[in-house]
Amino acid sequence: MYSQSSIYSRCNSRSAPTEEMLFGLTCVICGIDYRSAPTADALVVSRSADGPTLACRGVCARLASGSANGLDETPLSLTERVRRYEARVRKHADQAQGDQRGSAA
């Protein structure tokens, strides 16, 4: 098990969550990509405006939420999380192209 000092330093050194973390595609603690490891047992550990954030069962979930079992909530399927993430990426790409066209005129 982790000591209190290692948990404290890990929490303080952690950077802001990435887009993939916010969409539940990677663990918020260890960073495992659920798209490449679909058998990883992901649990909901918190909610954000984009949806639930996920962590691996056990130590990652405990570090993220205080419970090894996360919140009592079923995560969306991996397919649905990927679909939502890709839709957002396309939307941002379309907006960037629109901004470039507008500035070129």
PDB file of C-alpha atoms in Angstrom:
ATOM      1  CA  MET A   1       0.000   0.000   0.000  1.00  0.00           C
ATOM      2  CA  TYR A   2       1.089   3.574  -0.539  1.00  0.00           C
ATOM      3  CA  SER A   3       2.346   5.689   2.344  1.00  0.00           C
ATOM      4  CA  GLN A   4       0.638   8.976   3.174  1.00  0.00           C
ATOM      5  CA  SER A   5       3.666  10.942   1.977  1.00  0.00           C
ATOM      6  CA  SER A   6       3.762   9.177  -1.404  1.00  0.00           C
ATOM      7  CA  ILE A   7       0.030   9.756  -1.868  1.00  0.00           C
ATOM      8  CA  TYR A   8       0.423  13.421  -0.938  1.00  0.00           C
ATOM      9  CA  SER A   9       3.334  13.961  -3.324  1.00  0.00           C
ATOM     10  CA  ARG A  10       1.537  12.071  -6.118  1.00  0.00           C
ATOM     11  CA  CYS A  11      -1.583  14.222  -5.729  1.00  0.00           C
ATOM     12  CA  ASN A  12       0.420  17.450  -5.633  1.00  0.00           C
ATOM     13  CA  SER A  13       2.560  16.578  -8.652  1.00  0.00           C
ATOM     14  CA  ARG A  14      -0.379  15.531 -10.816  1.00  0.00           C
ATOM     15  CA  SER A  15      -1.068  17.830 -13.739  1.00  0.00           C
ATOM     16  CA  ALA A  16      -4.477  18.965 -14.922  1.00  0.00           C
ATOM     17  CA  PRO A  17      -6.630  16.238 -16.472  1.00  0.00           C
ATOM     18  CA  THR A  18      -6.295  15.750 -20.218  1.00  0.00           C
ATOM     19  CA  GLU A  19      -9.229  15.711 -22.647  1.00  0.00           C
ATOM     20  CA  GLU A  20      -8.988  11.912 -22.738  1.00  0.00           C
ATOM     21  CA  MET A  21      -9.263  11.777 -18.948  1.00  0.00           C
ATOM     22  CA  LEU A  22     -12.289  14.065 -18.952  1.00  0.00           C
ATOM     23  CA  PHE A  23     -14.056  11.816 -21.466  1.00  0.00           C
ATOM     24  CA  GLY A  24     -13.236   8.623 -19.553  1.00  0.00           C
ATOM     25  CA  LEU A  25     -10.786   7.251 -22.110  1.00  0.00           C
ATOM     26  CA  THR A  26      -7.822   7.101 -19.725  1.00  0.00           C
ATOM     27  CA  CYS A  27      -7.402   6.569 -15.996  1.00  0.00           C
ATOM     28  CA  VAL A  28      -7.081   9.847 -14.084  1.00  0.00           C
ATOM     29  CA  ILE A  29      -4.344   8.369 -11.886  1.00  0.00           C
ATOM     30  CA  CYS A  30      -2.143   5.950 -13.832  1.00  0.00           C
ATOM     31  CA  GLY A  31      -3.068   7.153 -17.332  1.00  0.00           C
ATOM     32  CA  ILE A  32      -3.800   3.707 -18.810  1.00  0.00           C
ATOM     33  CA  ASP A  33      -5.636   4.110 -22.114  1.00  0.00           C
ATOM     34  CA  TYR A  34      -8.848   2.072 -21.972  1.00  0.00           C
ATOM     35  CA  ARG A  35      -8.990   2.007 -25.790  1.00  0.00           C
ATOM     36  CA  SER A  36      -5.815  -0.095 -25.887  1.00  0.00           C
ATOM     37  CA  ALA A  37      -6.689  -2.056 -22.732  1.00  0.00           C
ATOM     38  CA  PRO A  38     -10.456  -2.620 -23.027  1.00  0.00           C
ATOM     39  CA  THR A  39     -10.443  -5.294 -20.331  1.00  0.00           C
ATOM     40  CA  ALA A  40      -9.266  -2.815 -17.678  1.00  0.00           C
ATOM     41  CA  ASP A  41     -11.920  -2.440 -15.014  1.00  0.00           C
ATOM     42  CA  ALA A  42     -12.783   1.280 -15.066  1.00  0.00           C
ATOM     43  CA  LEU A  43     -14.876   2.837 -12.317  1.00  0.00           C
ATOM     44  CA  VAL A  44     -16.545   6.230 -12.100  1.00  0.00           C
ATOM     45  CA  VAL A  45     -14.648   8.303  -9.527  1.00  0.00           C
ATOM     46  CA  SER A  46     -16.007  11.811 -10.164  1.00  0.00           C
ATOM     47  CA  ARG A  47     -18.151  13.857 -12.517  1.00  0.00           C
ATOM     48  CA  SER A  48     -17.252  16.807 -14.708  1.00  0.00           C
ATOM     49  CA  ALA A  49     -19.174  18.912 -17.198  1.00  0.00           C
ATOM     50  CA  ASP A  50     -18.200  16.460 -19.958  1.00  0.00           C
ATOM     51  CA  GLY A  51     -19.310  13.399 -18.002  1.00  0.00           C
ATOM     52  CA  PRO A  52     -17.886  10.969 -15.500  1.00  0.00           C
ATOM     53  CA  THR A  53     -14.132  10.613 -15.003  1.00  0.00           C
ATOM     54  CA  LEU A  54     -12.793   7.098 -14.562  1.00  0.00           C
ATOM     55  CA  ALA A  55     -10.017   5.297 -12.714  1.00  0.00           C
ATOM     56  CA  CYS A  56      -8.878   1.685 -12.530  1.00  0.00           C
ATOM     57  CA  ARG A  57     -10.372  -0.464  -9.771  1.00  0.00           C
ATOM     58  CA  GLY A  58      -8.319  -0.572  -6.578  1.00  0.00           C
ATOM     59  CA  VAL A  59      -5.480   1.816  -5.794  1.00  0.00           C
ATOM     60  CA  CYS A  60      -6.227   4.263  -8.641  1.00  0.00           C
ATOM     61  CA  ALA A  61      -9.902   4.503  -7.634  1.00  0.00           C
ATOM     62  CA  ARG A  62      -8.941   4.944  -3.972  1.00  0.00           C
ATOM     63  CA  LEU A  63      -6.496   7.744  -4.810  1.00  0.00           C
ATOM     64  CA  ALA A  64      -9.059   9.466  -7.039  1.00  0.00           C
ATOM     65  CA  SER A  65     -12.193   9.105  -4.938  1.00  0.00           C
ATOM     66  CA  GLY A  66     -11.280   7.699  -1.541  1.00  0.00           C
ATOM     67  CA  SER A  67     -12.977   4.378  -2.317  1.00  0.00           C
ATOM     68  CA  ALA A  68     -11.452   1.355  -4.075  1.00  0.00           C
ATOM     69  CA  ASN A  69     -14.880   0.820  -5.671  1.00  0.00           C
ATOM     70  CA  GLY A  70     -15.361   4.390  -6.910  1.00  0.00           C
ATOM     71  CA  LEU A  71     -18.808   5.956  -6.962  1.00  0.00           C
ATOM     72  CA  ASP A  72     -21.949   3.864  -7.141  1.00  0.00           C
ATOM     73  CA  GLU A  73     -22.455   4.632 -10.834  1.00  0.00           C
ATOM     74  CA  THR A  74     -22.070   2.559 -13.974  1.00  0.00           C
ATOM     75  CA  PRO A  75     -19.746   4.126 -16.551  1.00  0.00           C
ATOM     76  CA  LEU A  76     -20.833   4.587 -20.146  1.00  0.00           C
ATOM     77  CA  SER A  77     -19.614   1.903 -22.514  1.00  0.00           C
ATOM     78  CA  LEU A  78     -16.170   2.412 -24.041  1.00  0.00           C
ATOM     79  CA  THR A  79     -17.777   2.686 -27.476  1.00  0.00           C
ATOM     80  CA  GLU A  80     -20.035   5.536 -26.328  1.00  0.00           C
ATOM     81  CA  ARG A  81     -17.167   7.381 -24.597  1.00  0.00           C
ATOM     82  CA  VAL A  82     -15.044   7.134 -27.759  1.00  0.00           C
ATOM     83  CA  ARG A  83     -17.968   8.332 -29.913  1.00  0.00           C
ATOM     84  CA  ARG A  84     -18.518  11.409 -27.712  1.00  0.00           C
ATOM     85  CA  TYR A  85     -14.815  12.219 -27.644  1.00  0.00           C
ATOM     86  CA  GLU A  86     -14.449  11.938 -31.425  1.00  0.00           C
ATOM     87  CA  ALA A  87     -17.561  14.109 -31.945  1.00  0.00           C
ATOM     88  CA  ARG A  88     -15.995  16.817 -29.777  1.00  0.00           C
ATOM     89  CA  VAL A  89     -12.682  16.585 -31.635  1.00  0.00           C
ATOM     90  CA  ARG A  90     -14.497  16.951 -34.984  1.00  0.00           C
ATOM     91  CA  LYS A  91     -16.474  19.919 -33.660  1.00  0.00           C
ATOM     92  CA  HIS A  92     -13.293  21.710 -32.558  1.00  0.00           C
ATOM     93  CA  ALA A  93     -11.594  20.944 -35.894  1.00  0.00           C
ATOM     94  CA  ASP A  94     -14.589  22.339 -37.802  1.00  0.00           C
ATOM     95  CA  GLN A  95     -14.556  25.485 -35.652  1.00  0.00           C
ATOM     96  CA  ALA A  96     -10.817  25.959 -36.232  1.00  0.00           C
ATOM     97  CA  GLN A  97     -11.284  25.655 -39.997  1.00  0.00           C
ATOM     98  CA  GLY A  98     -14.139  28.157 -39.855  1.00  0.00           C
ATOM     99  CA  ASP A  99     -11.966  30.598 -37.907  1.00  0.00           C
ATOM    100  CA  GLN A 100      -9.162  30.261 -40.468  1.00  0.00           C
ATOM    101  CA  ARG A 101     -11.542  30.908 -43.360  1.00  0.00           C
ATOM    102  CA  GLY A 102     -12.962  33.964 -41.575  1.00  0.00           C
ATOM    103  CA  SER A 103      -9.524  35.462 -40.905  1.00  0.00           C
ATOM    104  CA  ALA A 104      -8.361  34.872 -44.506  1.00  0.00           C
ATOM    105  CA  ALA A 105     -11.242  36.968 -45.918  1.00  0.00           C
TER     106      ALA A 105
END
